[in-house]
XYZ file of C-alpha atoms in Angstrom:
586
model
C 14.198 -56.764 -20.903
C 13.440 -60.269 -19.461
C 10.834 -58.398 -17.261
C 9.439 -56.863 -19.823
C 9.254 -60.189 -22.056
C 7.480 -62.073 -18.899
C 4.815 -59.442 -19.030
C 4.395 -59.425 -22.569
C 3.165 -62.978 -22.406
C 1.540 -64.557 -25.238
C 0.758 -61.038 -26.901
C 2.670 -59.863 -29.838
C 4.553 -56.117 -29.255
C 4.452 -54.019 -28.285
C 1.044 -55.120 -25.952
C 1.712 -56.319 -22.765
C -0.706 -59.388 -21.709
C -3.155 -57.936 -18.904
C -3.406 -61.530 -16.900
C -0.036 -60.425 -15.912
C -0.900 -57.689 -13.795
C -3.257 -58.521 -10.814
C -2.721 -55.378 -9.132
C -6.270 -53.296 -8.737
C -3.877 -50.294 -7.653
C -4.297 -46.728 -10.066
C -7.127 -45.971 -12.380
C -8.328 -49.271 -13.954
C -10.608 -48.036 -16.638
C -7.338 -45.566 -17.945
C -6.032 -49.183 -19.236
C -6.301 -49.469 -22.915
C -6.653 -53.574 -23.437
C -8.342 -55.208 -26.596
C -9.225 -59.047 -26.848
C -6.831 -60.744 -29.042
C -6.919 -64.193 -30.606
C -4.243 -67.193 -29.994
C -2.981 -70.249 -29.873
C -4.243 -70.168 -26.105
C -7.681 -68.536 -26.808
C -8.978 -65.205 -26.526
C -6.345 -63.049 -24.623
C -6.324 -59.518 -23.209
C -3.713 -57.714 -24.746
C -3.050 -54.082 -23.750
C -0.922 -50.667 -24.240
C 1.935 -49.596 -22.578
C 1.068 -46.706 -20.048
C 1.054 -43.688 -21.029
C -1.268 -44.101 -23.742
C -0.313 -40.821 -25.173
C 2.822 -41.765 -25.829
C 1.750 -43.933 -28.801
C -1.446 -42.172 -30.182
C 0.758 -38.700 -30.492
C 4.300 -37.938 -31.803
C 7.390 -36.919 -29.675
C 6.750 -33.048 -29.488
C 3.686 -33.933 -27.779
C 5.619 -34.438 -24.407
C 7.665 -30.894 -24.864
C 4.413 -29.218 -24.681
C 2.754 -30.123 -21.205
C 6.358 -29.199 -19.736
C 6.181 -25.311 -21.579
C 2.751 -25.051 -20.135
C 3.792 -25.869 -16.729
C 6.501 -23.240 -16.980
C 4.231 -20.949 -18.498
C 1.898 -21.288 -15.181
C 4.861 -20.184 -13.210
C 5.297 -17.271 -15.548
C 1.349 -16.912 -14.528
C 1.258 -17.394 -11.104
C 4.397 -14.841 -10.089
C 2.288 -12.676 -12.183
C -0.574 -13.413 -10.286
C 1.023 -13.114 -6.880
C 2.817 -9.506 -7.490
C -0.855 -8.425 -8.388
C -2.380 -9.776 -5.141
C 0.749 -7.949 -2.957
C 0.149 -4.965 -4.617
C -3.401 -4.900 -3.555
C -2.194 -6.011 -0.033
C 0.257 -3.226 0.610
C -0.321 -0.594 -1.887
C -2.951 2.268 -0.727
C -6.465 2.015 -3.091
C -5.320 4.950 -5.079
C -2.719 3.063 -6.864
C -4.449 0.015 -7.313
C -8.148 0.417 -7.523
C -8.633 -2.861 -6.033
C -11.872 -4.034 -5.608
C -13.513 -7.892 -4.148
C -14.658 -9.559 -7.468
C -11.212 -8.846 -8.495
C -9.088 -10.222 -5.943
C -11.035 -13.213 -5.688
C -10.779 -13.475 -9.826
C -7.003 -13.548 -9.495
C -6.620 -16.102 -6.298
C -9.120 -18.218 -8.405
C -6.592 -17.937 -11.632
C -3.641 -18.897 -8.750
C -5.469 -21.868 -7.685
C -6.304 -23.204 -11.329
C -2.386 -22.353 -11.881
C -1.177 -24.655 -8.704
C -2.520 -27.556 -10.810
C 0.058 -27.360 -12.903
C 2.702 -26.236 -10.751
C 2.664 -28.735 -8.183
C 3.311 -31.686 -10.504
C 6.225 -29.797 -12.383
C 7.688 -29.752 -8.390
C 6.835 -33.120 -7.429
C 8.126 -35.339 -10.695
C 5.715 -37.769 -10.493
C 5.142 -41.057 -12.184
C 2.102 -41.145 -14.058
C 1.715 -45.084 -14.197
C 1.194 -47.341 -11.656
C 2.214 -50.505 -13.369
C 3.332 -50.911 -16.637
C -0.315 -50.276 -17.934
C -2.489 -48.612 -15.437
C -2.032 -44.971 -15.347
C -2.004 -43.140 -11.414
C -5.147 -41.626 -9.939
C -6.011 -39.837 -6.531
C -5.799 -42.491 -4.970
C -2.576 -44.105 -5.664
C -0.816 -40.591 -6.202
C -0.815 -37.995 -3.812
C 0.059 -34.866 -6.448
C -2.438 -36.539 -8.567
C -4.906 -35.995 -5.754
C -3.678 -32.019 -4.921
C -3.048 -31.169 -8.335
C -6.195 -32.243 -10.122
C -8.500 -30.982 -6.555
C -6.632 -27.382 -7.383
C -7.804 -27.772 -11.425
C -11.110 -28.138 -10.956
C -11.582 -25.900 -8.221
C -9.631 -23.004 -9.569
C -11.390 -24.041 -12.979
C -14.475 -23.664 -11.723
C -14.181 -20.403 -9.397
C -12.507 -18.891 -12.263
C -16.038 -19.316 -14.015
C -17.645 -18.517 -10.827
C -16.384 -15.031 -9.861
C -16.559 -13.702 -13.621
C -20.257 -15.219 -13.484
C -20.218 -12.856 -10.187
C -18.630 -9.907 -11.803
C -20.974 -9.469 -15.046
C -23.894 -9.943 -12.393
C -22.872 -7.123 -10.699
C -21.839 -4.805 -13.700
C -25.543 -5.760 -15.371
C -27.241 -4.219 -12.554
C -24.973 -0.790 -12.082
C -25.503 -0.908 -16.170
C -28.916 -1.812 -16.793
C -30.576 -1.775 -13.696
C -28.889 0.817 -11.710
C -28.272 -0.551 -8.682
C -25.235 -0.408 -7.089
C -24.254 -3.792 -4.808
C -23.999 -3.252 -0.930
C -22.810 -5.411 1.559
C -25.294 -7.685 0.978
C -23.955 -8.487 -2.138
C -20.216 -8.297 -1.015
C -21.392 -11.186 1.491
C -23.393 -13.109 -1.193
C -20.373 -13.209 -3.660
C -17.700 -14.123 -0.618
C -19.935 -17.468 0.079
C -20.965 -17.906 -3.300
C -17.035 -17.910 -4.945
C -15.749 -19.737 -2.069
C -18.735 -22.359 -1.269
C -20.263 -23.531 -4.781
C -16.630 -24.244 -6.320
C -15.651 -26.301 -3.196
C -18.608 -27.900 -3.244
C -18.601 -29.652 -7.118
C -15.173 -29.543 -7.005
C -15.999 -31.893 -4.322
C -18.601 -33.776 -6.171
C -16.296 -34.330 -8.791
C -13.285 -35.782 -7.469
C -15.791 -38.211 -4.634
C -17.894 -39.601 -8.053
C -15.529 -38.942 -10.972
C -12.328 -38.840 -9.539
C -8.376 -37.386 -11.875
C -6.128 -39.108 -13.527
C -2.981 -38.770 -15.379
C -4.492 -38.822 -19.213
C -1.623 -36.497 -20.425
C 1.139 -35.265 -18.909
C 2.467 -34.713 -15.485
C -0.897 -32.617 -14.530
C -4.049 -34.775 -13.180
C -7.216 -33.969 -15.206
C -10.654 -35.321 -14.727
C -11.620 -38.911 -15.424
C -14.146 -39.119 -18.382
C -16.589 -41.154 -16.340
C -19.664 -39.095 -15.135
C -17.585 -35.792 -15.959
C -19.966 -34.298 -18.205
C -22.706 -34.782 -15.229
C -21.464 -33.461 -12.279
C -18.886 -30.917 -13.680
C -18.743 -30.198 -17.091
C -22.433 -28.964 -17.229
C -22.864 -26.481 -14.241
C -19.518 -25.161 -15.558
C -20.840 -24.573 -18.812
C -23.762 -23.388 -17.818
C -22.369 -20.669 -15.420
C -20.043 -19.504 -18.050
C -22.919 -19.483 -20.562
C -25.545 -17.484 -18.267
C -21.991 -15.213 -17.646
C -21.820 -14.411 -21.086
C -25.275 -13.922 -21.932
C -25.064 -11.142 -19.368
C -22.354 -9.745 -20.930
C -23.725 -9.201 -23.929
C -27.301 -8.038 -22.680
C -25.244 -5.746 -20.835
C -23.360 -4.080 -23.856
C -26.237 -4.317 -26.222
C -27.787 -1.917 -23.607
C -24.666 0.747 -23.651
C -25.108 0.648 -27.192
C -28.974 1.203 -27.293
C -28.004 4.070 -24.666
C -25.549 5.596 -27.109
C -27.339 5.493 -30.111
C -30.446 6.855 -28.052
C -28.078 9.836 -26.378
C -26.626 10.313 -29.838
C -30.021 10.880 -31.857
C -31.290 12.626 -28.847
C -28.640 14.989 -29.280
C -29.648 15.652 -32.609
C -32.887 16.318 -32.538
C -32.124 18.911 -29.959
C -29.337 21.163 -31.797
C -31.576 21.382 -34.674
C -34.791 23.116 -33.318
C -38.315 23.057 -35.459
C -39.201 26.451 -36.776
C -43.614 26.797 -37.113
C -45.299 28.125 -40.051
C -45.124 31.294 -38.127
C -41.467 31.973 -37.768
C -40.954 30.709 -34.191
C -39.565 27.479 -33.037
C -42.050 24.696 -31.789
C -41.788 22.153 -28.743
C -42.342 18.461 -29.497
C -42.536 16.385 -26.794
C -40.642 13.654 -28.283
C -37.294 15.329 -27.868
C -38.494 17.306 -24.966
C -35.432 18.557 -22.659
C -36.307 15.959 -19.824
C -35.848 12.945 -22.341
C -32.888 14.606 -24.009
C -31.200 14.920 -20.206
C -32.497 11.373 -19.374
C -30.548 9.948 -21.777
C -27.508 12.415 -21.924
C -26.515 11.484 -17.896
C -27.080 7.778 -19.012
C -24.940 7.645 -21.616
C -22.245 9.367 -19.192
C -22.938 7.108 -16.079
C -22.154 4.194 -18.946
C -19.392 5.743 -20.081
C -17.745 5.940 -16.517
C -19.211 2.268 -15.171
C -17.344 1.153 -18.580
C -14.126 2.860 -18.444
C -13.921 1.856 -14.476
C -14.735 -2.218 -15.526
C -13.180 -3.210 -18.796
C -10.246 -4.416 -17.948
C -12.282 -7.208 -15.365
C -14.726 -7.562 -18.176
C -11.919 -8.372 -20.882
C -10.298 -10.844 -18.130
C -13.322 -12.604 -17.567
C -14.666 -12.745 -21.239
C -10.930 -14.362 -21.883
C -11.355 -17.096 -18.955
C -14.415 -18.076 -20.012
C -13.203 -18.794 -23.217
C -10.335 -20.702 -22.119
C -12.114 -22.816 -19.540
C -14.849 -23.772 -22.066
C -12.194 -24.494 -24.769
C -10.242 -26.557 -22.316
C -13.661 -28.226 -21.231
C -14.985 -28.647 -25.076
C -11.662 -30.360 -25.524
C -11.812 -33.072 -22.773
C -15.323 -33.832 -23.466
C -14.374 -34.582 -27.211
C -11.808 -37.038 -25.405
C -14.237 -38.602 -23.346
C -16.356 -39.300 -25.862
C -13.583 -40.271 -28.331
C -12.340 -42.711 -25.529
C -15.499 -44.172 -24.923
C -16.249 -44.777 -28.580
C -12.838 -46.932 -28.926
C -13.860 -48.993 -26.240
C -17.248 -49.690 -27.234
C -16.340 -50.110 -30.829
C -12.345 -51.982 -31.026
C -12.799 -52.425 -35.119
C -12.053 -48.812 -35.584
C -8.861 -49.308 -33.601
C -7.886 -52.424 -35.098
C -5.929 -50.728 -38.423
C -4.023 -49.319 -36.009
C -3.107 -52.142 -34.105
C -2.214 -54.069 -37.152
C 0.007 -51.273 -37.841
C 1.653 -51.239 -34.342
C 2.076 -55.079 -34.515
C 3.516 -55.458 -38.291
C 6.113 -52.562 -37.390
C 7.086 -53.790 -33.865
C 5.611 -51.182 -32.129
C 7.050 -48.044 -34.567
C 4.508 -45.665 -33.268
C 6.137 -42.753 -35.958
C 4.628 -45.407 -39.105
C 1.363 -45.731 -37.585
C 0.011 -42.343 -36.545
C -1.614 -41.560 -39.741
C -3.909 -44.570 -38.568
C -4.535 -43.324 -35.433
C -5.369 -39.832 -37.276
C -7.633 -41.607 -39.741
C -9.231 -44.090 -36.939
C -10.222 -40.359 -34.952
C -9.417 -42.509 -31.657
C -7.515 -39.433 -30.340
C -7.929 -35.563 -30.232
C -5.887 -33.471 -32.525
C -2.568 -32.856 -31.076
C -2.366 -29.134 -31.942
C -6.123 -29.116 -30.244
C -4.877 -30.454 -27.282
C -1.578 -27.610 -27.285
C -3.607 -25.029 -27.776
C -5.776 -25.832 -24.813
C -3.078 -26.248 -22.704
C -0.588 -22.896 -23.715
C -4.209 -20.722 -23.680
C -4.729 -22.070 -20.532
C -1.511 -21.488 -19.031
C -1.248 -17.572 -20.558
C -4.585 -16.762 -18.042
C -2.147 -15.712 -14.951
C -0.034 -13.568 -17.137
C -3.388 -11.881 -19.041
C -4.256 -11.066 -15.060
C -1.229 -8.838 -14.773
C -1.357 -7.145 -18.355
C -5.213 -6.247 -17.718
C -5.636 -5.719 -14.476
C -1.975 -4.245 -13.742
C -1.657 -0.511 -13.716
C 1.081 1.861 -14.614
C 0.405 3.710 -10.938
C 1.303 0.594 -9.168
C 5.051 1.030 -10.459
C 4.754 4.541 -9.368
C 3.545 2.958 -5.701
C 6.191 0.990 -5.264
C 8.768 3.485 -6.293
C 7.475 5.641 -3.842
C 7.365 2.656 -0.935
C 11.042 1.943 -1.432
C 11.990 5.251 -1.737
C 10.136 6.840 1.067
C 12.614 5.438 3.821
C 15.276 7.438 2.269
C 13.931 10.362 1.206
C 14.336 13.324 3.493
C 11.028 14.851 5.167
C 10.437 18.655 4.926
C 10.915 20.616 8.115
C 7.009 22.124 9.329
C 7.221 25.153 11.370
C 4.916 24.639 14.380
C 4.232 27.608 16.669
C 7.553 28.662 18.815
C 9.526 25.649 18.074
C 10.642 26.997 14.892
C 12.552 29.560 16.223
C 14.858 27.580 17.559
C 16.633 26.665 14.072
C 17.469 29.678 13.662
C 18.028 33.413 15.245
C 17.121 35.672 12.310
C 14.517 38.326 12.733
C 13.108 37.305 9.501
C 12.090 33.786 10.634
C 8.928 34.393 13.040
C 5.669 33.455 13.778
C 2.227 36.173 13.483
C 1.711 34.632 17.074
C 1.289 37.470 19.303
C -0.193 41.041 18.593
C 2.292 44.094 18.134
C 2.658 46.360 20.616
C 0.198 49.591 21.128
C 0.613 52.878 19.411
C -2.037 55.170 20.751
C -3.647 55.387 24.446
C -7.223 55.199 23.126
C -6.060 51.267 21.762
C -7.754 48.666 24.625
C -4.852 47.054 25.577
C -5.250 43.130 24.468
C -5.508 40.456 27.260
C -3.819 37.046 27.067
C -6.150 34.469 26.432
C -6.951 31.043 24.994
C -5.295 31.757 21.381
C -1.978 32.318 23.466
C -0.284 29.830 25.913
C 1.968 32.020 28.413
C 4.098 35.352 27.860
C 7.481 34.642 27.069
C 10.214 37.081 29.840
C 12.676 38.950 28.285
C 15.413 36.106 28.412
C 12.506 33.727 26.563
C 11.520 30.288 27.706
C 13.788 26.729 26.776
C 16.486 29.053 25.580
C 14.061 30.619 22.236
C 14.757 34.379 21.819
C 11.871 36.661 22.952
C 9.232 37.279 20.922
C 9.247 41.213 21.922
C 11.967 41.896 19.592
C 10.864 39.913 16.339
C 9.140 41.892 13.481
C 5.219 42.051 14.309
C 2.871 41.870 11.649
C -0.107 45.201 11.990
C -2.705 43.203 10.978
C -2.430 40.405 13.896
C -3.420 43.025 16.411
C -6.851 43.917 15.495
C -7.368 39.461 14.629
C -6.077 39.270 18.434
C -8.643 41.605 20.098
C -11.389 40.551 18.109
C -10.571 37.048 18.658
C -9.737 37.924 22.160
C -13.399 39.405 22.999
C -14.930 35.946 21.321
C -13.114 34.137 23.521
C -13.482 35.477 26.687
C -17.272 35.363 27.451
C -17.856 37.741 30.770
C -21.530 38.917 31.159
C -21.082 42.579 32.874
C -24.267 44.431 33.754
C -24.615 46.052 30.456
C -25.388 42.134 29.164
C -28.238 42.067 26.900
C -28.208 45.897 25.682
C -26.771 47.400 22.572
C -22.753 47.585 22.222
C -20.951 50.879 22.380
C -19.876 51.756 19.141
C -16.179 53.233 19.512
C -15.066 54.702 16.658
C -12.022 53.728 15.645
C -8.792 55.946 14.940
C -9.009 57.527 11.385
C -12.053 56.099 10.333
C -13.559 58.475 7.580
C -17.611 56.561 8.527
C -19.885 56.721 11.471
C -23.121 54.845 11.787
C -26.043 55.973 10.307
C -29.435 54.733 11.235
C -31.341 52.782 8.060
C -33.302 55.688 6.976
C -30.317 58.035 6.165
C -29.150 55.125 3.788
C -28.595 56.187 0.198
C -26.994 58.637 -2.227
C -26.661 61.898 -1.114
C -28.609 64.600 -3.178
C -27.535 68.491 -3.667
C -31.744 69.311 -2.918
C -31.411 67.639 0.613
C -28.202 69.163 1.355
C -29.475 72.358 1.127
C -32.761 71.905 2.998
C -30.499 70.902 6.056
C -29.872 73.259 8.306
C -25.504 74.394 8.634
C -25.143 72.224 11.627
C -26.721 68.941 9.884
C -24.510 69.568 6.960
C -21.799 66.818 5.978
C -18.606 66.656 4.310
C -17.960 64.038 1.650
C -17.066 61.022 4.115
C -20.476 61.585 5.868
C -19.325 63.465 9.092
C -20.883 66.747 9.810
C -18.401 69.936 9.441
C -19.052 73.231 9.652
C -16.919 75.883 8.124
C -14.760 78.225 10.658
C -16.496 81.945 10.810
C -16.417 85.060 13.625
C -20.026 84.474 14.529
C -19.594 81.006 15.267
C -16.642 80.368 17.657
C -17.367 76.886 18.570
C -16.504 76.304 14.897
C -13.011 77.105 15.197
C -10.451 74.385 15.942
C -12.534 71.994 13.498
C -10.998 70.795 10.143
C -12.500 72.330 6.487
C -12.217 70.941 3.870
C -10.525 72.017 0.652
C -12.538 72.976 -2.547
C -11.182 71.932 -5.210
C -9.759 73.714 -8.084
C -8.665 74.244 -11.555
C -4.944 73.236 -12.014
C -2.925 71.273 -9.686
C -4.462 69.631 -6.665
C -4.219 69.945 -3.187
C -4.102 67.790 -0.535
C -4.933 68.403 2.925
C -3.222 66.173 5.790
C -6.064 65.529 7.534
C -8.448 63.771 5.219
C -5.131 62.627 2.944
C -3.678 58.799 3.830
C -0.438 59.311 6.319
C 1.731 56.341 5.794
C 3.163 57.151 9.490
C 0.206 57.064 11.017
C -1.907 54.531 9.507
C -2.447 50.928 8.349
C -5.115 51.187 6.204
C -5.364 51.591 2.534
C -5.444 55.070 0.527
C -8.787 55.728 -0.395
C -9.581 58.298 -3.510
C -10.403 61.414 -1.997
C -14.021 62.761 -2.048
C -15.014 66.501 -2.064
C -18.159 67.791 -0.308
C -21.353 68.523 -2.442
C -22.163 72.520 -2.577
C -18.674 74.105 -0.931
């Protein structure tokens, strides 16, 4: 209290007398002083730091600390988005560049406020000169994260409606040239005038615990290239869906005017080349191309359209209180009702802020909460927008894929060691031949080695397992691919072979064609042929070379008759039963 008294000086409360404090330590022009007459002369009389505690009421402080929480809130947000596009595949996440580096610029503008809520710092210096940069060490780290999150906040969505206005409007889709040009462009231009700023402008505390810009050359070197990016951003934006919309309404009359065709004074309908087919499908694919660029990009576009509001609220907002500031100073007789007011009451700030209201020295306090509680909600808004419902189903399947049991693949021959049942085999090996007149099948490239009798590595021999028909004929055919060995016939025609109960035999081009009862008869007995196209002859004394050879069976009125040779034999075949034919003229 004595302290306090000493510093007081010749001033009346609840100023504090500025001669008192020689230190040049914090942010000098924060100080709010005003010359005040006495017995002495003309004295410097100024406000206890923080300033805000006496131009605002005693909720104000409760609301900086909720928005520092609320940036926590935002930034674990923030991070569980970025892991998931670390360690989840593409399919789940649909991660793309422009978006990651949105949401590490949201986590750097969030730091800002995190750090101080970690560190506790003081925000004065003295007893009226508020901490800066360079007295304050979070004031330095938290205010250099605010304005360059801030700014590459406004810098990637700037990035992100370039590069949706040219697949949109333009169509062309950005390459790596563009991937490059964004990477430099996010990273290097918010470094660099977040840079500028804090080497000519400098942070301060001003309210709360977080360090915001100093009003002094603010609107020069930050405020206006961040407006103007998030202005040339938005303009974008809206060129960009005032084109979908021309497209639509252009696809939709298009559509029209081609479901209802124009009939001609003489009954048939007439082409107009205004809503020829080519326009018609011009317009129809971009519409759909539209539809799927938008459906694929409004969440970022939502994101960033939010942002930009934010960051141009929160920066519409300080440079009201710049300006507000800088008017008080210039101009002390609108403050001085106020003063009065703090000096008749003994420093009662709760009887004097309808002054300060009235005097506009100050922002409006709800104003300056909203600013801060939008601007804290931007981390969780990155989750809710740019989250997706597959990313839960992701990580279910990443924690649950150590424990879930993989299904057993049967590869070649080492399946059969699970198990000793006939019915568990491989088609690996051809069956064994039925006839003489089958070419026996060598071993080749599609099999390894012949198992013995006992099998190889203790499997059971594959001579006794169930073999499928079918994997012979794949085996020789495969076989004869395989094995390439020129022989002196290389060059000429194959050797047709007829196979076993084949009812066709090759016919050269010309004999192509349906068979006709006129040409039948103009061949001679010997060229005659049965219904399958092989030549037959029927069995009679004068022709002994006749007998021995199958006849068919006419067909007659009543029950049919089958004979065994042209009829399918389930014993002795594979093939399917084919719908028996009867010669023409028997």
């Amino acid at each position: 209290m004595s302290n306090m008294t000493a510093e007081r000086g010749a001033c009346a409360a609840p100023f504090l007398q500025l001669s008192n404090f020689a230190s040049k330590v914090g942010y000098i022009p924060g100080r709010f002083c005003a010359p005040v007459p006495s017995i002495e002369g003309t004295i410097q009389c100024c406000l206890p730091c923080p300033i805000t505690d006496w131009v605002y009421s005693e909720e104000f402080d409760v609301v900086p600390k909720a928005a520092n929480w609320l940036n926590v809130a935002g930034m674990a947000c923030s991070v569980s988005l970025l892991i998931s596009y670390l360690i989840l595949p593409l399919k789940r996440t649909n991660r793309h560049y422009l978006t990651i580096g949105l949401v590490v610029a949201v986590c750097c503008l969030q730091l800002g406020f995190i750090i101080p809520l970690a560190a506790q710092p003081d925000q004065c210096h003295d007893a009226i000169t508020p901490n800066d940069m360079y007295s304050d060490r979070t004031c330095a780290f938290s205010g250099a994260f605010l304005l360059f999150g801030g700014f590459a906040a406004i810098t990637w969505g700037f990035l992100r409606s370039v590069s949706i206005h040219l697949q949109i409007c333009w169509q062309v889709v950005p390459g790596t040239k563009f991937f490059w040009a964004s990477i430099l462009t996010g990273l290097a231009l918010p470094a660099a005038f977040a840079a500028a700023a804090l080497a000519v402008t400098g942070t301060s505390y001003r309210f709360g615990e977080t360090c915001h810009i100093n009003h002094q050359k603010a609107l020069d070197d930050y405020w206006v290239p961040l407006l103007g990016f998030a202005a040339v951003s938005t303009i974008l934006q809206f060129i960009t869906f005032g084109y979908c919309i021309k497209v639509y309404v252009k696809a939709l009359f298009a559509d029209d005017n081609n479901s209802t065709s124009q009939i001609s004074s003489s009954g048939l309908p007439s082409y107009n080349s205004r809503t020829g087919s080519v326009k018609t499908v011009t317009a129809g694919q971009a519409y759909r191309r539209i539809r799927k660029v938008i459906a694929l990009q409004w969440r970022g576009t939502v994101i960033v359209l939010i942002i930009i509001v934010n960051v141009v609220f929160l920066s519409i907002v300080f440079v009201q209180m710049d300006n507000t500031v800088t008017a008080a100073m210039q101009d002390l007789g609108k403050a001085e009702p106020w003063i009065l007011c703090l000096v008749i009451n003994g420093g009662d700030k709760n009887a004097c802020l309808n002054q300060v209201k009235e005097s506009g020295l100050v922002t409006n306090e709800a104003t300056v909460m909203a600013v801060l509680i939008l601007l804290s909600l931007n981390g969780i808004w990155t989750l809710l927008l740019l989250g997706r419902t597959s990313m839960i189903i992701g990580w279910i399947d990443l924690i649950r894929r150590p424990f879930a049991r993989r299904p057993t693949d049967f590869v070649s021959v080492d399946a059969r060691r699970f198990s000793n049942s006939p019915k568990n085999y491989e088609m690996i090996t051809s069956p064994p031949s039925r006839s003489d007149h089958t070419p026996k099948i060598r071993e080749t490239g599609l099999t390894s080695h012949p198992l013995t009798k006992e099998g190889a590595d203790g499997l059971s021999p594959l001579g006794e397992s169930p073999q499928s028909p079918s994997s012979r004929y794949a085996s020789d055919y495969f076989s004869k691919e395989i094995e390439y060995n020129p022989g002196p016939n290389f060059g000429k025609d194959a050797e047709y072979r007829s196979p076993k109960l084949s009812f066709s035999t090759p016919r050269p081009p010309s004999s192509g064609g349906a068979m006709t009862r006129s040409r039948e008869n103009s061949m001679t007995f010997s060229q005659r042929v049965d219904g399958w196209g092989r030549p037959f002859s029927t069995p009679r004394e004068d022709n002994p070379a006749s007998f021995g050879r199958p006849s068919p069976v006419r067909r007659e009125s009543g029950a049919r008759s089958f004979t065994p040779t042209y009829e399918w034999d389930p014993a002795s075949t594979h093939a399917k039963p084919s719908r028996r034919q009867e010669p023409f003229g028997v």
